[in-house]
Amino acid sequence: MINKKVSKSAGLLGLALFFLGLMVYPAMAKEWNQYLNGPQHRSYINITGPQSEPELKWQYEITGEPGNPVIADDGTIYVSSVKNYFGDAEAKNISDLHLYAFDNNGHLKFDKLLLTMTSNNDVFFNASPFKLAIGNNGEIFAISYDPNNQKAYLYSFNASGSINWEKTYDNVSLSSEPVISTGNTIYVTAATNQIYAINGKDGTEYWNTDIGGGYLYGCTLSNDEKVIYAGNEWGTVSALNAASGDIVWSISNMHTNRTPVVASDGSLLIANHYYSGLYILNPVTGAMLWPAELKLGRSLGGEPAVNENNQAIALEWTDSKVSSYNISNGQQNWEVSELGTPYRSPIVDTKDNVYFGAQSAHLYALNASGQLLWQKSINSSDDDYRSITSNLIMDQEGRIYFAAYNNYNGKSYFVCYAAGRSDTPVESVETPVFNPVGGSYTTVQQVTISSATNGATIRYTTDGTEPTDNSNIYTAPIQVNNSLTIKAKASKEGMNDSATASASYSININTDPDSIILSNHWSTGAAFDFTKGEAFSFWTGNPDQYSDDLELVGTSANPSLRGNLIDMGSSTLDQLITPPASGYADEIPAISGHAYWAKVGEHYYKFLITHIDLTLDTNGNVTCMTFKYQRYSALPVGDYQLWEKKLTVKPDHVFTITLNQDVDPLSFSQNIYVKTVLGQAVITSPHQAQNNKIVIMPHPDGYLPGDYFLYIEKGVRSTSNCNLKKAIKMSFTVIP
């Protein structure tokens, strides 16, 4: 028994809605502008589709996992994809979301990287492609959810892929394809049981309603667009007032993992995967009109389609059959079996022909009686094995578009099939290949990039961003001496650009976390800034005003260092106690195992070369060196608990430190002191103990203006003779 709960306001309002649903029909969009072609999701197109076996017209390799495509009224086809991969040192995982635009002849209008999601979580959840719909003014609405940072994105793009507006939600997992009304209102569901109504013009939220239950898979508008329907896998199906978000009725036990479909007579179709049935509901009350039992199957391959004669076409993928049901009485019209595991949602045309894909890598077409019109393998060669990875869509010329994945080479394609002789497909440049491939290495790598397309120009980036026409052109191997991500794209006149290739390299030459790798300055423009503790390259500009303190130059026969330096011979850093006052030179030999002093302004640094890679780089120079360094200071060096800096204090400021036990003032001597940043001790008045508080007294005449450090060593004891677990260090600045 299916339990039903009807709201108090459902009676009169529902009756009016029912007759409106029977009599009012929405205007048909010119093209397949949203999921399942329209806000009622009937997958119906008002043309006659291909009557004979179609041919491959064109294909384009796309990056990553594709989503469901849509078509704008000008014939532009849009499809999104997402590439999830291991990132560089700054982000463990990255998801890049692309948007592609094609004309119907396969010419690429653009490929834009519209959103990059990054995550440092140890557990990485793959993001999904944008879910797309075309608005009534030609704008593109796109929805995505970042599962690692629990953030949802809703965008409006113009026809060139530029952002009109964007909206984000924290901790809201927008989950469905957007539904667009004729008034350009966007309806979208979330896994958090909610339905949102949003102004398509500026992203303003009209309302959101929680219908309860579990994950919502999508929503659907009634024929008159006054009611919106949604259901979840926990059993709840609800009807809401589309203008206000108020619940009109709600029923249970309708466990669905599909988007509801509204038939041409207004009836509501629900795929109930728990009871293995296709149910037809009264749109006014939610009462069940009839069930079409899926006798042996457990679920539909996708949402059913509804043809012009009000018949539901269901792909019952688990039982490998296609069935037609009369929506008015629930009777089965016909059933066809053994068609290669039909999957996803079918398309129906004006002649009640049915078009669908199957997991057997075939396209099929049936006539209105269920007889086979044609079948077509989507494998392009004997070495090819493809699977359909998106819903099929059809344009007004009868062309069929979808995304496919090649299980042999791991590539994704967006393809077009059409009846008649195949035009010469617009070829795409072959995707660049990296050698060596991305991964973890213990030595510096010389990475080459190539494309199998002769004469192709390869542009690349090394910061993980998408290559553009302004990116570097590849001409010689790229030296990789630290962890980074290289992305490359190839182009050639008269051909579509290649898909973007990406490779991430993790370089771990040694296990010492303090070691620095410095490339040859002559080959890479590299230099090291001791103050900032970072290597940089002059060839990429110097916007952060790095200081050129240390360079490696020369060939493998004569590697040299440049800076203000002095060689202390074979030594360790601990053996270098005090820097010499003189004897520094601006260029000296670089010798592995030698320790050096560097003078930078008024400061001194000591560094030790642990390794020199004498392998010749592409310019015949020594490749790089590995070193570690320390800044010289007369201040104590140790494992201190660093406290937040007191930005400014007065000369007579008294610090009060509160501990968790009473303190022994006899332990203060030699264990509590103040020093300048240059390491000079500061005389202070005797410090005091007040139970569990230490009162730090200033200089008798007050501190002089300047920067200081306060130290509390582990020798400080409690009255119960317990020492501090960790020493304390705090910096502060004194102003007059």
XYZ file of C-alpha atoms in Angstrom:
736
model
C 0.000 0.000 0.000
C 1.305 3.424 -0.905
C 0.649 5.981 1.808
C -0.419 9.472 0.742
C -0.286 12.745 2.583
C -2.129 15.700 1.014
C -1.732 19.233 2.318
C -4.825 21.150 3.428
C -4.495 23.592 0.565
C -4.320 20.889 -2.098
C -8.052 20.514 -2.767
C -9.316 23.508 -4.758
C -5.897 24.598 -5.954
C -5.104 21.079 -7.101
C -8.331 20.748 -9.103
C -7.555 23.876 -11.081
C -4.036 22.708 -11.710
C -5.224 19.360 -12.991
C -7.356 20.833 -15.750
C -4.695 23.340 -16.632
C -2.295 20.416 -16.969
C -4.636 18.748 -19.435
C -5.343 21.788 -21.575
C -2.205 23.944 -21.580
C 0.875 22.865 -23.546
C 4.266 24.534 -23.200
C 5.907 26.125 -26.212
C 8.427 23.812 -27.853
C 11.998 25.105 -27.791
C 13.678 25.412 -31.176
C 16.553 23.182 -30.057
C 17.367 20.668 -27.301
C 18.010 23.392 -24.746
C 17.940 21.491 -21.454
C 17.990 18.054 -19.894
C 15.645 15.661 -21.740
C 14.537 18.527 -23.984
C 12.315 20.798 -21.945
C 11.180 21.428 -18.393
C 8.722 18.490 -18.615
C 11.585 16.073 -19.536
C 9.671 14.143 -22.189
C 12.709 13.640 -24.486
C 10.439 14.471 -27.417
C 11.564 16.342 -30.540
C 9.132 17.664 -33.153
C 10.973 16.387 -36.237
C 11.442 13.044 -37.930
C 14.758 11.548 -36.896
C 17.103 9.425 -39.059
C 15.171 6.679 -40.856
C 18.279 4.806 -41.979
C 21.592 3.912 -40.419
C 23.501 7.129 -39.659
C 27.192 7.725 -40.192
C 29.778 9.360 -38.013
C 29.891 13.003 -39.130
C 32.577 14.227 -36.753
C 34.177 13.650 -33.388
C 36.292 15.687 -31.007
C 38.486 14.478 -28.175
C 37.603 16.185 -24.917
C 39.408 16.319 -21.594
C 38.168 14.140 -18.763
C 34.658 12.916 -17.964
C 31.875 14.514 -20.076
C 28.427 15.629 -18.983
C 25.099 15.823 -20.819
C 25.103 18.168 -23.852
C 22.570 20.879 -24.768
C 21.887 22.878 -27.938
C 21.210 26.617 -28.177
C 18.685 28.051 -30.622
C 21.507 29.161 -32.946
C 22.590 25.514 -33.254
C 25.644 25.745 -30.994
C 26.203 22.560 -29.024
C 27.603 22.881 -25.511
C 29.088 20.100 -23.425
C 31.021 20.183 -20.180
C 33.729 17.882 -18.852
C 35.732 17.461 -15.670
C 39.304 16.231 -15.241
C 40.090 14.944 -11.743
C 43.756 14.360 -11.050
C 46.571 14.408 -8.518
C 47.786 17.982 -8.130
C 51.052 19.724 -7.353
C 52.676 20.565 -4.031
C 50.104 23.265 -3.245
C 47.036 21.085 -3.746
C 46.865 17.323 -3.410
C 43.930 17.027 -5.793
C 42.514 19.162 -8.574
C 39.276 19.096 -10.573
C 39.257 21.168 -13.778
C 35.827 21.874 -15.297
C 35.757 22.711 -19.011
C 33.015 24.051 -21.261
C 33.149 23.222 -24.988
C 31.131 24.857 -27.760
C 30.781 23.408 -31.302
C 28.842 24.286 -34.406
C 26.900 21.442 -36.018
C 29.766 20.765 -38.438
C 32.128 19.980 -35.593
C 34.125 23.215 -35.629
C 35.242 24.077 -32.122
C 34.036 27.532 -31.088
C 35.829 27.449 -27.767
C 37.203 25.208 -25.043
C 37.337 27.111 -21.776
C 38.521 26.076 -18.345
C 35.776 27.727 -16.322
C 36.379 26.406 -12.820
C 39.245 24.732 -10.945
C 38.515 23.019 -7.640
C 41.454 22.216 -5.367
C 41.647 20.030 -2.297
C 44.299 19.120 0.274
C 42.154 16.396 1.822
C 43.712 12.963 2.186
C 40.491 11.434 0.818
C 39.591 12.805 -2.617
C 36.077 12.706 -4.068
C 35.822 13.241 -7.808
C 33.819 16.247 -8.939
C 31.221 15.982 -11.715
C 30.946 18.002 -14.930
C 28.739 21.067 -15.134
C 25.042 20.314 -15.528
C 23.853 22.620 -18.317
C 20.740 24.332 -19.626
C 20.139 27.137 -22.123
C 18.119 30.138 -20.945
C 15.485 31.945 -22.978
C 17.915 34.744 -23.805
C 20.627 32.380 -25.017
C 22.604 32.357 -21.779
C 24.108 29.116 -20.518
C 23.285 28.068 -16.963
C 25.780 25.675 -15.368
C 25.683 23.906 -12.006
C 28.417 21.990 -10.224
C 29.279 20.814 -6.724
C 32.709 20.550 -5.083
C 32.416 17.448 -2.850
C 35.767 18.034 -1.132
C 35.049 21.594 -0.002
C 31.245 21.162 0.209
C 30.568 24.112 -2.072
C 28.032 24.445 -4.890
C 28.400 26.712 -7.928
C 25.727 28.186 -10.191
C 26.887 30.201 -13.195
C 25.315 32.153 -16.014
C 27.563 32.373 -19.092
C 27.052 34.211 -22.342
C 27.424 32.537 -25.730
C 31.192 33.106 -25.733
C 31.684 31.476 -22.329
C 32.145 34.690 -20.322
C 30.465 34.905 -16.914
C 27.277 36.982 -16.612
C 26.879 36.203 -12.914
C 27.773 33.499 -10.432
C 26.303 32.234 -7.188
C 27.800 29.894 -4.609
C 26.348 27.882 -1.736
C 28.308 26.474 1.183
C 27.328 23.008 2.422
C 24.594 22.705 -0.222
C 25.160 19.962 -2.796
C 23.219 21.143 -5.838
C 22.612 17.836 -7.560
C 20.402 18.103 -10.619
C 20.330 19.412 -14.139
C 18.801 22.924 -14.058
C 15.185 23.281 -15.181
C 14.387 26.544 -16.969
C 10.857 27.949 -17.193
C 9.614 30.121 -20.036
C 10.003 33.050 -17.635
C 13.719 32.164 -17.222
C 13.376 30.965 -13.647
C 15.945 28.318 -12.752
C 14.798 25.369 -10.642
C 17.404 23.032 -9.188
C 17.457 20.381 -6.474
C 20.041 19.627 -3.795
C 21.044 16.383 -2.116
C 20.054 18.152 1.116
C 16.338 17.579 0.263
C 15.822 21.108 -1.021
C 14.464 22.685 -4.190
C 15.665 26.165 -5.166
C 14.021 28.734 -7.439
C 16.427 31.351 -8.797
C 16.068 34.371 -11.057
C 17.915 33.576 -14.296
C 18.586 37.255 -14.920
C 20.790 37.981 -11.908
C 20.958 34.872 -9.701
C 18.620 36.215 -7.016
C 17.025 33.414 -5.024
C 13.207 33.449 -5.053
C 12.707 30.627 -2.555
C 13.966 27.270 -1.360
C 11.916 24.470 0.163
C 12.947 21.350 2.064
C 10.670 18.434 1.113
C 12.354 15.989 3.498
C 13.673 12.525 2.756
C 16.937 11.879 0.960
C 18.899 12.732 -2.166
C 16.858 14.617 -4.777
C 17.691 13.609 -8.346
C 15.921 16.383 -10.205
C 12.725 18.354 -10.617
C 10.147 18.855 -13.376
C 7.613 21.552 -14.249
C 3.963 20.902 -15.015
C 2.706 21.733 -18.492
C 1.389 25.098 -17.328
C 4.588 25.668 -15.289
C 2.601 26.422 -12.122
C 3.693 23.304 -10.240
C 7.103 21.732 -9.823
C 7.582 18.063 -8.940
C 10.530 16.316 -7.294
C 11.230 12.959 -5.677
C 13.980 11.223 -3.736
C 15.282 7.727 -3.203
C 13.962 7.584 0.352
C 10.424 7.608 -1.003
C 9.154 11.192 -0.924
C 7.565 12.734 -4.018
C 6.233 16.268 -3.651
C 4.401 18.882 -5.699
C 5.236 22.524 -4.979
C 3.748 25.816 -6.059
C 6.335 27.006 -8.583
C 5.819 30.669 -7.661
C 6.026 30.384 -3.870
C 7.657 27.057 -3.080
C 4.727 25.989 -0.893
C 4.121 22.240 -0.823
C 0.837 21.350 -2.552
C 0.979 17.624 -1.800
C 3.511 15.046 -0.702
C 3.440 11.233 -0.792
C 5.770 8.485 0.416
C 7.001 5.071 -0.756
C 7.871 6.379 -4.232
C 11.584 5.591 -4.059
C 13.013 7.150 -7.193
C 16.499 7.773 -8.462
C 15.284 9.499 -11.632
C 13.868 12.889 -12.528
C 10.044 12.927 -12.765
C 8.527 13.226 -16.240
C 5.296 15.069 -17.084
C 3.246 13.519 -19.872
C 1.433 15.559 -22.485
C -1.871 15.016 -20.615
C -0.290 16.286 -17.388
C 0.156 12.888 -15.739
C 3.287 12.435 -13.626
C 5.649 9.535 -14.390
C 7.832 8.243 -11.533
C 10.434 5.498 -11.875
C 10.253 3.597 -8.574
C 13.500 1.634 -8.347
C 12.635 0.049 -4.976
C 9.440 -1.603 -6.240
C 10.827 -2.022 -9.792
C 7.961 -0.133 -11.348
C 7.070 2.805 -13.547
C 4.225 4.607 -11.783
C 1.777 7.157 -13.179
C 0.445 9.663 -10.632
C -2.447 12.075 -10.646
C -0.693 15.476 -10.832
C -3.389 17.093 -8.648
C -3.320 14.776 -5.644
C -0.352 12.445 -6.093
C -2.677 9.447 -6.154
C -1.374 6.502 -8.164
C -3.265 5.992 -11.416
C -1.523 2.780 -12.382
C 1.816 0.971 -12.132
C 3.654 -0.547 -15.065
C 5.546 -3.344 -13.387
C 9.062 -3.935 -14.715
C 8.637 -7.676 -14.410
C 12.255 -8.830 -14.348
C 14.174 -5.581 -14.268
C 15.185 -3.655 -11.192
C 15.354 -0.145 -12.618
C 15.145 1.983 -15.721
C 18.251 2.887 -17.698
C 17.066 6.485 -17.569
C 13.921 8.556 -17.470
C 11.150 7.350 -19.812
C 10.324 9.353 -22.929
C 6.775 10.390 -23.845
C 5.712 10.545 -27.480
C 3.043 12.663 -29.161
C 0.412 9.927 -28.609
C 0.935 10.002 -24.840
C 2.840 6.733 -24.710
C 5.742 6.172 -22.306
C 8.872 4.499 -23.698
C 11.009 2.868 -21.000
C 14.521 1.427 -21.348
C 14.580 -1.393 -18.811
C 18.327 -1.884 -18.821
C 18.729 -4.681 -16.259
C 16.368 -6.905 -18.253
C 17.722 -5.615 -21.615
C 14.348 -4.648 -23.041
C 12.489 -1.626 -24.379
C 8.783 -1.247 -23.588
C 5.961 1.071 -24.630
C 3.108 1.803 -22.215
C -0.185 3.590 -22.772
C -0.210 6.362 -20.162
C -4.025 6.589 -20.054
C -4.547 3.007 -18.827
C -1.114 1.548 -18.079
C -1.373 -1.184 -20.701
C 1.772 -2.311 -22.458
C 1.737 -1.657 -26.206
C 4.870 -3.602 -27.130
C 8.119 -4.950 -25.780
C 11.449 -5.593 -27.502
C 14.276 -7.617 -25.975
C 17.928 -8.411 -26.657
C 19.010 -4.987 -27.813
C 22.345 -4.852 -26.043
C 21.403 -3.508 -22.592
C 19.653 -0.218 -23.453
C 20.816 2.559 -21.195
C 20.035 6.164 -20.219
C 16.990 7.929 -21.734
C 15.557 7.422 -25.233
C 14.488 10.068 -27.756
C 11.080 10.001 -29.484
C 10.215 11.934 -32.655
C 7.016 13.046 -34.397
C 6.542 9.587 -35.988
C 6.867 7.907 -32.569
C 10.226 6.453 -33.596
C 12.511 5.668 -30.658
C 16.270 6.329 -30.610
C 18.576 5.111 -27.855
C 22.045 3.869 -27.027
C 23.138 0.627 -25.419
C 26.068 -0.570 -23.373
C 26.934 -2.872 -26.269
C 28.427 0.204 -28.015
C 25.488 0.524 -30.434
C 22.866 3.065 -31.413
C 19.368 1.752 -32.124
C 16.191 3.077 -33.756
C 12.745 1.458 -33.455
C 9.564 2.445 -35.241
C 6.226 3.183 -33.565
C 5.476 -0.558 -33.320
C 8.808 -1.452 -31.748
C 10.307 -2.885 -34.936
C 13.990 -2.284 -35.555
C 14.670 0.528 -38.041
C 18.438 0.338 -37.832
C 21.376 -0.261 -35.537
C 24.834 1.281 -35.677
C 28.080 0.349 -33.930
C 29.852 3.367 -32.467
C 33.245 1.654 -32.543
C 35.346 3.385 -35.176
C 37.748 0.453 -35.703
C 38.493 -3.116 -34.643
C 40.817 -1.733 -31.964
C 38.089 0.481 -30.567
C 35.601 -0.265 -27.820
C 33.435 2.625 -26.798
C 30.706 3.177 -24.269
C 28.116 5.959 -24.336
C 28.722 8.281 -21.387
C 25.978 10.896 -21.797
C 22.359 11.130 -22.840
C 21.667 11.293 -26.571
C 20.355 14.590 -27.919
C 19.039 15.448 -31.385
C 18.943 18.744 -33.279
C 16.347 20.025 -35.737
C 18.244 18.459 -38.654
C 18.107 14.992 -37.082
C 21.765 14.883 -36.057
C 22.418 12.803 -32.948
C 25.051 13.988 -30.447
C 26.508 12.274 -27.404
C 29.743 11.681 -25.483
C 31.607 8.389 -25.661
C 34.519 6.833 -23.802
C 37.095 4.588 -25.457
C 37.853 1.782 -23.025
C 41.087 0.889 -24.861
C 42.899 4.216 -24.986
C 41.129 5.926 -22.077
C 40.030 8.911 -24.185
C 36.658 10.674 -24.222
C 35.032 11.991 -27.397
C 32.081 14.150 -28.292
C 30.541 12.754 -31.479
C 27.879 13.504 -34.066
C 25.985 10.928 -36.137
C 23.661 11.812 -39.001
C 21.877 10.067 -41.859
C 23.376 9.933 -45.342
C 26.920 10.130 -46.631
C 29.466 11.146 -44.028
C 31.059 14.510 -44.539
C 34.801 14.685 -44.115
C 35.123 14.969 -40.347
C 36.862 18.004 -38.959
C 40.027 16.458 -37.589
C 41.512 17.395 -34.259
C 45.172 17.712 -33.463
C 46.455 14.729 -31.518
C 46.711 15.321 -27.777
C 50.252 16.094 -26.579
C 52.223 13.356 -24.839
C 54.754 13.876 -22.033
C 58.013 11.960 -21.685
C 58.639 10.979 -18.994
C 55.045 10.713 -17.847
C 53.903 12.476 -14.704
C 54.788 10.854 -11.405
C 57.259 10.901 -8.518
C 60.982 11.061 -9.278
C 64.163 11.274 -7.222
C 66.157 13.226 -9.823
C 65.647 16.331 -11.919
C 63.673 15.494 -15.070
C 63.969 16.830 -18.617
C 60.384 16.638 -19.880
C 59.662 16.528 -23.601
C 56.237 17.219 -25.135
C 55.186 15.882 -28.516
C 52.086 15.521 -30.690
C 51.564 12.857 -33.336
C 50.203 15.587 -35.630
C 53.079 16.823 -37.789
C 53.544 20.580 -37.774
C 51.416 21.137 -34.663
C 52.300 23.994 -32.332
C 52.334 23.042 -28.657
C 51.679 25.653 -25.992
C 52.150 24.845 -22.331
C 51.980 26.143 -18.772
C 53.830 25.003 -15.652
C 51.522 26.493 -13.022
C 48.563 24.188 -13.597
C 46.525 26.752 -15.570
C 44.906 26.099 -18.940
C 47.148 26.869 -21.964
C 45.998 29.811 -24.094
C 47.206 31.533 -27.254
C 49.501 33.598 -25.027
C 51.150 30.636 -23.303
C 54.740 29.564 -23.918
C 55.419 27.683 -27.161
C 57.246 24.400 -26.592
C 60.649 24.367 -28.332
C 62.976 22.439 -26.008
C 62.769 20.019 -23.054
C 61.434 21.523 -19.839
C 63.646 21.094 -16.808
C 61.574 19.965 -13.831
C 63.473 20.254 -10.567
C 60.575 20.811 -8.211
C 56.998 19.593 -7.933
C 54.710 21.142 -10.533
C 51.939 20.463 -13.037
C 52.486 20.921 -16.783
C 49.500 21.365 -19.078
C 49.842 21.367 -22.855
C 47.564 21.854 -25.857
C 48.451 21.476 -29.545
C 47.029 23.441 -32.483
C 47.354 23.513 -36.271
C 45.782 25.635 -38.974
C 42.621 24.036 -40.394
C 42.204 21.620 -37.505
C 40.514 21.704 -34.134
C 42.809 22.185 -31.168
C 43.753 19.080 -29.269
C 42.423 18.200 -25.874
C 44.479 19.519 -22.982
C 47.072 17.096 -21.641
C 48.185 17.335 -18.040
C 51.050 15.762 -16.118
C 52.003 16.357 -12.483
C 55.564 15.750 -11.317
C 56.704 15.266 -7.744
C 60.482 15.678 -7.458
C 61.992 14.273 -4.268
C 65.735 14.264 -4.776
C 66.389 13.633 -1.112
C 64.437 13.176 2.070
C 65.841 16.261 3.794
C 62.921 18.721 4.006
C 65.338 21.631 4.458
C 67.114 21.058 1.144
C 66.741 23.513 -1.727
C 67.198 22.736 -5.432
C 68.667 25.580 -7.460
C 68.836 25.292 -11.268
C 71.539 26.772 -13.455
C 71.031 30.504 -13.800
C 72.340 30.567 -17.361
C 69.747 28.027 -18.539
C 66.692 28.934 -16.449
C 67.255 32.391 -14.968
C 67.077 30.818 -11.507
C 68.318 32.566 -8.357
C 67.780 32.187 -4.617
C 66.500 34.774 -2.140
C 67.883 33.991 1.330
C 65.537 36.405 3.117
C 62.382 34.861 1.629
C 63.869 31.380 1.509
C 62.695 30.782 -2.065
C 64.156 30.144 -5.495
C 62.728 32.085 -8.433
C 63.415 32.756 -12.111
C 64.066 36.102 -13.735
C 62.670 34.652 -16.954
C 59.164 34.703 -15.521
C 59.568 38.256 -14.244
C 60.098 39.367 -10.687
C 56.796 40.892 -9.517
C 57.421 39.963 -5.868
C 60.781 41.770 -5.840
C 62.936 38.794 -4.970
C 66.554 39.457 -4.065
C 69.285 37.868 -6.215
C 71.417 36.466 -3.371
C 72.740 33.216 -4.855
C 73.178 31.827 -8.390
C 74.588 28.607 -9.817
C 76.359 29.114 -13.152
C 78.901 27.365 -15.363
C 79.390 24.006 -17.002
C 79.888 20.608 -15.392
C 83.650 21.145 -15.670
C 83.541 24.470 -13.859
C 80.387 25.025 -11.769
C 80.437 28.306 -9.893
C 78.453 30.299 -7.353
C 77.589 33.965 -7.594
C 76.716 36.216 -4.682
C 78.610 37.789 -1.772
C 80.216 34.553 -0.631
C 83.136 32.879 1.136
C 84.053 29.160 0.926
C 84.725 27.571 4.331
C 85.820 24.231 2.858
C 84.610 20.782 3.752
C 82.524 21.387 6.853
C 79.067 21.124 8.407
C 76.653 23.914 9.185
C 77.032 23.295 12.915
C 80.779 23.889 12.615
C 80.228 27.369 11.193
C 79.860 29.448 14.353
C 80.724 33.058 13.522
C 80.824 34.612 10.019
C 84.146 36.154 8.910
C 84.222 39.939 8.740
C 85.954 39.983 5.339
C 87.122 37.797 2.431
C 83.824 37.617 0.534
C 83.808 37.353 -3.298
C 81.145 37.730 -5.960
C 81.983 34.456 -7.788
C 83.631 31.332 -6.370
C 83.721 27.604 -7.253
C 80.731 25.438 -6.339
C 81.961 22.279 -4.612
C 79.729 19.522 -3.279
C 80.267 18.968 0.465
C 81.611 22.500 1.057
C 80.001 24.962 3.449
C 79.778 28.695 2.687
C 78.925 32.001 4.294
C 76.734 34.461 2.356
C 76.432 38.096 3.341
C 73.109 39.710 2.407
C 72.947 43.331 3.513
C 73.608 43.325 7.256
C 72.641 39.670 7.657
C 74.639 36.454 7.299
C 73.574 33.018 6.069
C 75.473 29.743 6.066
C 74.748 27.034 3.518
C 76.058 23.587 2.630
C 76.048 22.106 -0.885
C 74.890 18.501 -0.518
C 74.805 17.567 -4.212
C 75.651 18.983 -7.637
C 73.944 17.366 -10.631
C 76.710 17.483 -13.242
C 74.379 16.184 -15.961
C 74.429 18.614 -18.865
C 71.149 20.396 -19.473
C 69.917 21.242 -22.967
C 72.280 24.235 -23.098
C 75.378 22.282 -22.065
C 75.440 23.716 -18.553
C 75.524 22.010 -15.171
C 71.915 21.143 -14.319
C 71.368 22.098 -10.672
C 72.613 21.837 -7.121
C 70.993 20.855 -3.831
C 71.821 22.747 -0.653
C 70.498 23.595 2.769
C 70.985 26.793 4.678
C 70.493 28.576 8.005
C 70.319 32.213 8.942
C 73.026 33.260 11.385
C 71.726 34.729 14.618
C 73.122 35.319 18.086
C 69.650 34.529 19.402
C 68.893 31.166 21.039
C 68.009 28.372 18.633
C 65.680 25.616 19.826
C 62.215 24.132 19.877
C 60.163 27.036 21.165
C 56.429 27.429 21.482
C 55.867 30.610 19.471
C 53.280 32.948 20.955
C 51.345 35.549 19.019
C 53.291 38.775 18.579
C 52.256 41.777 20.671
C 52.291 44.280 17.846
C 53.134 47.380 19.858
C 53.702 48.031 23.539
C 54.875 51.001 25.597
C 58.397 51.149 27.121
C 57.058 50.338 30.622
C 54.829 47.474 29.538
C 54.461 44.591 32.023
C 53.703 41.113 30.607
C 51.625 38.657 32.638
C 51.932 34.987 31.677
C 49.320 32.609 33.133
C 50.222 28.928 33.542
C 48.153 25.972 34.752
C 50.086 25.576 38.042
C 51.557 27.887 40.686
C 55.096 28.881 39.745
C 58.308 28.874 41.821
C 60.022 32.331 41.594
C 63.361 30.731 42.529
C 63.408 29.098 39.069
C 63.179 32.430 37.195
C 66.892 33.271 37.206
C 68.556 32.438 33.854
C 65.254 31.001 32.597
C 63.312 34.211 31.887
C 65.029 36.925 29.853
C 64.583 39.470 27.060
C 66.864 39.990 24.045
C 66.944 42.342 21.090
C 66.532 40.896 17.611
C 70.339 41.101 17.286
C 70.773 38.870 20.313
C 71.772 41.505 22.872
C 70.561 40.791 26.410
C 68.278 43.394 27.991
C 68.486 44.201 31.689
C 65.072 43.984 33.353
C 63.743 44.401 36.871
C 63.303 41.173 38.871
C 60.367 39.137 37.619
C 57.597 38.242 40.033
C 55.367 35.252 40.757
C 51.689 35.611 41.669
C 50.386 32.079 42.226
C 50.116 30.664 38.674
C 51.094 33.924 36.996
C 54.539 35.132 35.924
C 54.858 38.915 35.893
C 57.578 40.007 33.427
C 58.973 43.363 34.506
C 60.538 45.826 32.005
C 63.902 47.571 32.063
C 64.104 49.844 35.151
C 64.074 52.875 32.830
C 61.760 51.230 30.312
C 62.578 49.510 27.024
C 64.140 51.504 24.220
C 62.048 51.623 21.026
C 62.694 48.571 18.843
C 62.001 44.851 18.370
C 62.533 42.280 21.148
C 62.128 38.624 22.029
C 60.865 37.336 25.386
C 62.118 33.852 26.334
C 60.750 31.539 29.033
C 62.882 28.390 29.145
C 61.845 24.909 30.271
C 63.833 25.400 33.475
C 60.908 27.360 34.949
C 59.311 25.130 37.600
C 56.008 24.883 39.409
C 55.785 24.812 43.193
C 55.240 21.054 42.845
C 58.649 20.821 41.114
C 57.334 20.238 37.538
C 59.143 21.927 34.637
C 57.579 23.569 31.588
C 56.888 20.993 28.875
C 57.982 23.399 26.131
C 59.918 26.657 26.143
C 58.110 29.851 25.152
C 59.241 32.559 22.731
C 57.303 35.768 22.025
C 58.244 38.769 19.886
C 57.129 42.312 20.606
C 57.785 45.842 19.409
C 58.270 48.827 21.688
C 57.170 52.291 20.594
C 57.633 55.577 22.486
